[in-house]
PDB file of C-alpha atoms in Angstrom:
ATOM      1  CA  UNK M   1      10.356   6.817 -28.107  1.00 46.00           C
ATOM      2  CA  UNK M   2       8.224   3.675 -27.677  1.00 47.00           C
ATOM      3  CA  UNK M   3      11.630   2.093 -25.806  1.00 48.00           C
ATOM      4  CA  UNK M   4      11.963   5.107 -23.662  1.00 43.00           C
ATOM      5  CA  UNK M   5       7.969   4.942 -22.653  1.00 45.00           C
ATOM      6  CA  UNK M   6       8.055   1.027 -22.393  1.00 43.00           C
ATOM      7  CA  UNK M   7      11.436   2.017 -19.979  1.00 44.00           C
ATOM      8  CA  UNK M   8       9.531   3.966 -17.803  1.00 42.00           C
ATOM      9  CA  UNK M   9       6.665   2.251 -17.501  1.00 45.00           C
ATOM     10  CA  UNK M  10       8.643  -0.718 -15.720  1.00 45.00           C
ATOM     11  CA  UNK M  11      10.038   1.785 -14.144  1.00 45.00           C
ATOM     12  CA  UNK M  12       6.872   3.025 -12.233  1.00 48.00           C
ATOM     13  CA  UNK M  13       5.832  -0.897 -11.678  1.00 44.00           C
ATOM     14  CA  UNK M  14       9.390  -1.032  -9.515  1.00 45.00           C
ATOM     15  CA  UNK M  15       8.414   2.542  -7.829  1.00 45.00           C
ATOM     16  CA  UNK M  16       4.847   1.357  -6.947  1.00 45.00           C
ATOM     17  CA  UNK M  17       5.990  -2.154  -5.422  1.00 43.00           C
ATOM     18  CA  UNK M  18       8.508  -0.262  -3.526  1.00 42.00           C
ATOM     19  CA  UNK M  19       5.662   1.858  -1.909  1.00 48.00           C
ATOM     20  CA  UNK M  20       3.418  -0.923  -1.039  1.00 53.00           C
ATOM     21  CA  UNK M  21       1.752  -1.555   2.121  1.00 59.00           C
ATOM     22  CA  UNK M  22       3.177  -3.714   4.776  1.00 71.00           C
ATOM     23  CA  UNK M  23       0.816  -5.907   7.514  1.00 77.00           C
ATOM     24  CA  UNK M  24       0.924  -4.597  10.986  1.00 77.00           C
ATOM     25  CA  UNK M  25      -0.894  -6.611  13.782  1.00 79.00           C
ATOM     26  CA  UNK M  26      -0.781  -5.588  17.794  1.00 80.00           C
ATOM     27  CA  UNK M  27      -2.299  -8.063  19.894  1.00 78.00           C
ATOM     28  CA  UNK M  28      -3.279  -7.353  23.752  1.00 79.00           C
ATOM     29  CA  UNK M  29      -4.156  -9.413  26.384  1.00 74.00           C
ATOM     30  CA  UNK M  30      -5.059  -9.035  29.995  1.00 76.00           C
ATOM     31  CA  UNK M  31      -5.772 -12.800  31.011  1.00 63.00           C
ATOM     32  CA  UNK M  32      -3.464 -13.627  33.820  1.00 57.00           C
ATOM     33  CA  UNK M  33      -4.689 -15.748  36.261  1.00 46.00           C
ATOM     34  CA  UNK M  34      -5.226 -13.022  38.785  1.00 54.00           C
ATOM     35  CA  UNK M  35      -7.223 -11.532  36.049  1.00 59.00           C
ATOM     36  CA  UNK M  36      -9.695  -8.928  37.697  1.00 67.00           C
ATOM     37  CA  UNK M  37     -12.201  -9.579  39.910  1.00 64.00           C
ATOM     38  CA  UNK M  38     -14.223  -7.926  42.928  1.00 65.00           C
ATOM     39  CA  UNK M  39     -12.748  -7.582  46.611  1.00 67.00           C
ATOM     40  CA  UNK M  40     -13.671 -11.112  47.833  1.00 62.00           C
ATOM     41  CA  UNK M  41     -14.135  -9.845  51.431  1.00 66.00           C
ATOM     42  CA  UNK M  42     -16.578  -7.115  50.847  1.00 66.00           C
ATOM     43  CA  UNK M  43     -17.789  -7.680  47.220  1.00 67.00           C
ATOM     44  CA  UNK M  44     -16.944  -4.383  45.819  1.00 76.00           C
ATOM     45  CA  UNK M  45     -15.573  -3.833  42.593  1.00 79.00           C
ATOM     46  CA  UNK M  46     -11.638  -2.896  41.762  1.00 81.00           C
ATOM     47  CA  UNK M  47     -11.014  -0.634  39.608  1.00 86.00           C
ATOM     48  CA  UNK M  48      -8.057  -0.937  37.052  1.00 86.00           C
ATOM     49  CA  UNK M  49      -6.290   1.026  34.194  1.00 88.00           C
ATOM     50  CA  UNK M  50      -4.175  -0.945  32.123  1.00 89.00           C
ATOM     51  CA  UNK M  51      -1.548   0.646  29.454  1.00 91.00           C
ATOM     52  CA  UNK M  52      -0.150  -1.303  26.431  1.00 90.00           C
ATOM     53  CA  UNK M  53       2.472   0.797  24.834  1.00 92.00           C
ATOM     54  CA  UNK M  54       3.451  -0.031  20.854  1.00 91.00           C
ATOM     55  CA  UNK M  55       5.172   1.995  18.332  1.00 90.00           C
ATOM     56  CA  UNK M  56       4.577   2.370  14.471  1.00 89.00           C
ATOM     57  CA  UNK M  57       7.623   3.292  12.275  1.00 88.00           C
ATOM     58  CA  UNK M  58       5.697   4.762   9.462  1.00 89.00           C
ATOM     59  CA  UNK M  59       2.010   6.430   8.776  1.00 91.00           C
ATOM     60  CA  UNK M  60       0.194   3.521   9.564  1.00 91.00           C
ATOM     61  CA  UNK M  61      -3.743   2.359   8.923  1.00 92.00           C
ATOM     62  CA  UNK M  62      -5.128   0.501  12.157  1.00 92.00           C
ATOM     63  CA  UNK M  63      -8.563  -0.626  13.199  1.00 93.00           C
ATOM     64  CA  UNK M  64     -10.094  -3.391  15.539  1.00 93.00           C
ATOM     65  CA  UNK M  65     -11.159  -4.235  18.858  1.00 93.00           C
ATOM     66  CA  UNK M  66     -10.799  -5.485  22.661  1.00 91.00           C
ATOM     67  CA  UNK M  67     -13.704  -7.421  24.349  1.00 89.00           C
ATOM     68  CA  UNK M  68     -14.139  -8.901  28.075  1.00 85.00           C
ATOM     69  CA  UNK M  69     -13.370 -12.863  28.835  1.00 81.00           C
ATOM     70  CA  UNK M  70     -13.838 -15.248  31.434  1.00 72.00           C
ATOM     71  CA  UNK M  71     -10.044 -16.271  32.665  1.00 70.00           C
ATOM     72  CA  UNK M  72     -10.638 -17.881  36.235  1.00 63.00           C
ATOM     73  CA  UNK M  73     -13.957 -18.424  38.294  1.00 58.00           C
ATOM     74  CA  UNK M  74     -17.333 -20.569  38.443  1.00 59.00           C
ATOM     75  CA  UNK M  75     -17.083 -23.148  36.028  1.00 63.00           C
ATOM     76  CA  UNK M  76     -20.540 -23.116  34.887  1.00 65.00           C
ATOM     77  CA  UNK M  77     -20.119 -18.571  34.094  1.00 65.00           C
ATOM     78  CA  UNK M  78     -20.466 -18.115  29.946  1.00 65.00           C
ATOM     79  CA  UNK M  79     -20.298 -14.403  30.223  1.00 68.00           C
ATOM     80  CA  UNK M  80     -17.554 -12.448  32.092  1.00 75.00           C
ATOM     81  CA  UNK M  81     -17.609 -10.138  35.179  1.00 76.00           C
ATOM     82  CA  UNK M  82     -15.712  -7.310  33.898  1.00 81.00           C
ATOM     83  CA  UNK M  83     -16.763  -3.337  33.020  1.00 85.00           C
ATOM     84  CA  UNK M  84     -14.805  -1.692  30.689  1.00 89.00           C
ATOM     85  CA  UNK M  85     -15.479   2.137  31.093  1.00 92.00           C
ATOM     86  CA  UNK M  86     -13.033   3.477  28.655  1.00 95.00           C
ATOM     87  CA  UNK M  87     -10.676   2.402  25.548  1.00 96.00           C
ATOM     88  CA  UNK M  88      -8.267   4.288  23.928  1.00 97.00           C
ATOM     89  CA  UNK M  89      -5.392   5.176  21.977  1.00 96.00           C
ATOM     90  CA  UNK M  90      -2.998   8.356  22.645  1.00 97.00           C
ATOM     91  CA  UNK M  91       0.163   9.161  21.505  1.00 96.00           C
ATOM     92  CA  UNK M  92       3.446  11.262  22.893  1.00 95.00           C
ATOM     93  CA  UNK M  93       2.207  14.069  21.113  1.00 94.00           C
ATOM     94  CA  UNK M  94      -1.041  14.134  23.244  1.00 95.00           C
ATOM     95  CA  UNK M  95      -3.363  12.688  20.043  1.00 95.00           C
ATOM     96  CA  UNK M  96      -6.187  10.646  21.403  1.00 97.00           C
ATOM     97  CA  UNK M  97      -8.650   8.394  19.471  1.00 96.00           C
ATOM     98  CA  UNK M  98     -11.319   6.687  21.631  1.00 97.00           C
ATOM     99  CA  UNK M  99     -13.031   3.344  20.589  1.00 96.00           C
ATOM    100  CA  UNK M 100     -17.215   3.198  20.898  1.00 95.00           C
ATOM    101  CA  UNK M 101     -18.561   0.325  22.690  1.00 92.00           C
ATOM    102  CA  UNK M 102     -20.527  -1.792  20.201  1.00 89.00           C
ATOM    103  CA  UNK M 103     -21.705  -4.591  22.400  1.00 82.00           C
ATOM    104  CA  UNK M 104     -22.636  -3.688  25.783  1.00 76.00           C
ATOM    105  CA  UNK M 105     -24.249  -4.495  29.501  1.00 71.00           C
ATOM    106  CA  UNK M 106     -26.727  -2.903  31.798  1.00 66.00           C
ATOM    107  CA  UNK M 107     -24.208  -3.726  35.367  1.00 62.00           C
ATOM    108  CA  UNK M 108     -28.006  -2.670  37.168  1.00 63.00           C
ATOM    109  CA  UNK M 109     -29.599  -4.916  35.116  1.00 64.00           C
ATOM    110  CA  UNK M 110     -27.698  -8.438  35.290  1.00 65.00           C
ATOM    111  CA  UNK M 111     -24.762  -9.872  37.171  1.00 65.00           C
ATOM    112  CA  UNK M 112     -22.148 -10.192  33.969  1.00 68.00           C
ATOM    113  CA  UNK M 113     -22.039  -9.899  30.337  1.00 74.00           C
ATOM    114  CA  UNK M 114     -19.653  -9.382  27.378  1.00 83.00           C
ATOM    115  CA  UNK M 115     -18.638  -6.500  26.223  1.00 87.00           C
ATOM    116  CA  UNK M 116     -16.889  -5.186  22.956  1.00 92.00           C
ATOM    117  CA  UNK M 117     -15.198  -2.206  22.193  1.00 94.00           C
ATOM    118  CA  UNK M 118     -14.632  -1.223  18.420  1.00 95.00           C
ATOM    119  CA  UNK M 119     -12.098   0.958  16.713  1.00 95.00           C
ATOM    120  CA  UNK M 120     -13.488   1.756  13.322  1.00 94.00           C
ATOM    121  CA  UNK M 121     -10.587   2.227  10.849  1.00 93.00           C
ATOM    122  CA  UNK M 122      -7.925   5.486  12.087  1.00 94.00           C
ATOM    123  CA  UNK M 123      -4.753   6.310  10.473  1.00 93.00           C
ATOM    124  CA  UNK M 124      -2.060   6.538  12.939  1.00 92.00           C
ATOM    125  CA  UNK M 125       1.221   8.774  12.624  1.00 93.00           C
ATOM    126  CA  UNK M 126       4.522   7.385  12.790  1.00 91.00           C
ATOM    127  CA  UNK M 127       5.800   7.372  16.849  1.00 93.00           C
ATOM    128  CA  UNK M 128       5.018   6.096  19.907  1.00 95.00           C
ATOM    129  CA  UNK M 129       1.136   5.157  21.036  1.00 94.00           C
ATOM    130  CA  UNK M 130      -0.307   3.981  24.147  1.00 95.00           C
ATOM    131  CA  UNK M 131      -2.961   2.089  24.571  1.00 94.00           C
ATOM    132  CA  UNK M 132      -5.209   2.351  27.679  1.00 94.00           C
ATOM    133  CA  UNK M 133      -8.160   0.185  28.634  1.00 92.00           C
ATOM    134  CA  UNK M 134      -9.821   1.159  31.817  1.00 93.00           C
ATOM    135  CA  UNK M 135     -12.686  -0.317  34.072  1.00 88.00           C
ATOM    136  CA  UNK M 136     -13.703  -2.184  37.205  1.00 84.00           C
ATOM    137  CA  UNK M 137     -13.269  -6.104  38.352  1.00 81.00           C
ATOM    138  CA  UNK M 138     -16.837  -7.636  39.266  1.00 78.00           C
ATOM    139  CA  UNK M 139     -16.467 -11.062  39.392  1.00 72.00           C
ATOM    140  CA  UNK M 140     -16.273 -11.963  43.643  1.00 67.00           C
ATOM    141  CA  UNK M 141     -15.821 -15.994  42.568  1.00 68.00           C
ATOM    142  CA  UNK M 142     -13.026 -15.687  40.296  1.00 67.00           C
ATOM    143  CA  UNK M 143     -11.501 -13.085  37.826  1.00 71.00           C
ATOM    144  CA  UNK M 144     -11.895 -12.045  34.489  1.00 80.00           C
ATOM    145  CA  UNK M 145      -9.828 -10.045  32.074  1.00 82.00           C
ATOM    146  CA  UNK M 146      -9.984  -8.609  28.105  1.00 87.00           C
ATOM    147  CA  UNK M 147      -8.193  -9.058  24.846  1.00 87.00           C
ATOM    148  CA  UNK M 148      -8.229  -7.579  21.445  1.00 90.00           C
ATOM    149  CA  UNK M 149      -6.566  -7.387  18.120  1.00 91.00           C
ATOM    150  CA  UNK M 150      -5.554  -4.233  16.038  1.00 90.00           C
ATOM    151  CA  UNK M 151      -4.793  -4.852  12.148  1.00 91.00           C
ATOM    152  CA  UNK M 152      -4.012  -2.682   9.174  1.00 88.00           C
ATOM    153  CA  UNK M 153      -0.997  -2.063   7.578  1.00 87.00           C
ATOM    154  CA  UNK M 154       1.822   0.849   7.398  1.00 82.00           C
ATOM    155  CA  UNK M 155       3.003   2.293   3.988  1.00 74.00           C
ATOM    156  CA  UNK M 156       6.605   1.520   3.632  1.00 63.00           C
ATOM    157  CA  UNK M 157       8.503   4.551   2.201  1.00 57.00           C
ATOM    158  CA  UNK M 158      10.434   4.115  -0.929  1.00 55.00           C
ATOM    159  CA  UNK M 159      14.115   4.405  -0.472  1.00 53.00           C
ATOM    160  CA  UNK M 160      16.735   7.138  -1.167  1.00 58.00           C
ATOM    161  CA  UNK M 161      17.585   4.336  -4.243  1.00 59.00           C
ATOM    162  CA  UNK M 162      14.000   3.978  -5.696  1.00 57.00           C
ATOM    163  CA  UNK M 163      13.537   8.258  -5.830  1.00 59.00           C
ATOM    164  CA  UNK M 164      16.929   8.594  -7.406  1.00 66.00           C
ATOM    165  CA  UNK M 165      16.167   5.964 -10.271  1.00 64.00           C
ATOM    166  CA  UNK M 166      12.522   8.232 -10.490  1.00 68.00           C
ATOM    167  CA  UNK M 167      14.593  11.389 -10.958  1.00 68.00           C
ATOM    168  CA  UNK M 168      16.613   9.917 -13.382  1.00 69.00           C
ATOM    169  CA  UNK M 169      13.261   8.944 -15.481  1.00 70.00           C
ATOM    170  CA  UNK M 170      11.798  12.169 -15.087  1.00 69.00           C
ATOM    171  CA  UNK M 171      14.927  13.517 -16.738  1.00 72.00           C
ATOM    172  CA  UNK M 172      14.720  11.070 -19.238  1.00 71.00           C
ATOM    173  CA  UNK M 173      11.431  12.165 -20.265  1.00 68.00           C
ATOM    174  CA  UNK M 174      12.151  15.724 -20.482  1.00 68.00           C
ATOM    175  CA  UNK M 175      15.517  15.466 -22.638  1.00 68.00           C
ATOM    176  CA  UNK M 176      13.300  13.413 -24.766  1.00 68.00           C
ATOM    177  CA  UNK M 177      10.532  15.646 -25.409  1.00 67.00           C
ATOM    178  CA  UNK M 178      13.166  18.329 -25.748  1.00 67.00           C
ATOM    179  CA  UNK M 179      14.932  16.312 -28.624  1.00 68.00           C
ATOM    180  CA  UNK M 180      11.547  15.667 -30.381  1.00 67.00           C
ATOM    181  CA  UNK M 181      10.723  19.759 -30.106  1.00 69.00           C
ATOM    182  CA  UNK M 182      14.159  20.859 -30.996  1.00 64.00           C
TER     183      UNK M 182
END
């Protein structure tokens, strides 16, 4: 009996490895040199509404977040010129999860400023998701832009193999206690 428990016990280890977690990182980016920036004749701001589309094989664990940067303009800027009004994630299915802005600027207030957008930690379904960042250009020297980094990881399903060698343990373990009743 002590075999047959020491037997399954290694037997779970294998099971449990099998089922682990695997990294997933999606990395966006809006830095071109274009970037975003203000109508240069009149000074008003452009609007824009960017989609990043990704998809995720398995149930997956993501969280992170997308903030403003300077790509092209005066030399002497340390903040950028770009308002983000809205982030968020949506799948096919018509699931939405919005981030929160965390760090942000009063436009009536000041001329440019950094902004961050935070996802707190979401677990996605397996498919096909879409990211959409949306907001106006500002800068009317130069243009600006975002980028951001989601991490977490998706749980890789055991395969067919691994749940067949589990329901020959199981079986194991009954016919044993069966024997030792009997």
């Amino acid at each position: 009996m002590k075999t047959l428990s020491a037997a399954l016990a290694a037997l779970s280890l294998v099971v449990a490895s099998a089922a682990s977690a695997a990294p997933v990182t999606i990395s966006v980016q809006q830095s071109a040199v274009d970037g975003y920036a203000a109508d240069l004749f009149s000074g008003d701001s452009t609007p824009f509404s960017d989609q990043h589309t990704f998809s995720v094989g398995s149930p997956t664990t993501l969280s992170g977040q997308i903030r403003t940067v300077i790509v092209d303009g005066d030399p002497t800027a340390t903040t950028p010129y770009l308002d983000i009004t809205s982030v968020y994630l949506e799948s096919t299915t018509g699931t939405r999860i919005d981030f929160f802005e965390t760090v942000g600027f009063n436009w009536a207030r000041g001329q440019s400023g950094v902004e961050v957008w935070d996802l707190s930690t979401v677990q996605l379904a397996a498919g096909q998701w879409t990211l959409f960042v949306n907001g106006f250009g500002i800068n009317d020297k130069g243009a600006d832009g975002y980028a951001g980094r989601l991490t977490g990881t998706a749980a890789d399903l055991p395969e067919p193999a691994a749940l067949a060698l589990v329901a020959a343990a199981l079986a194991a373990v009954g016919l044993s206690r069966r024997r030792r009743n009997a």
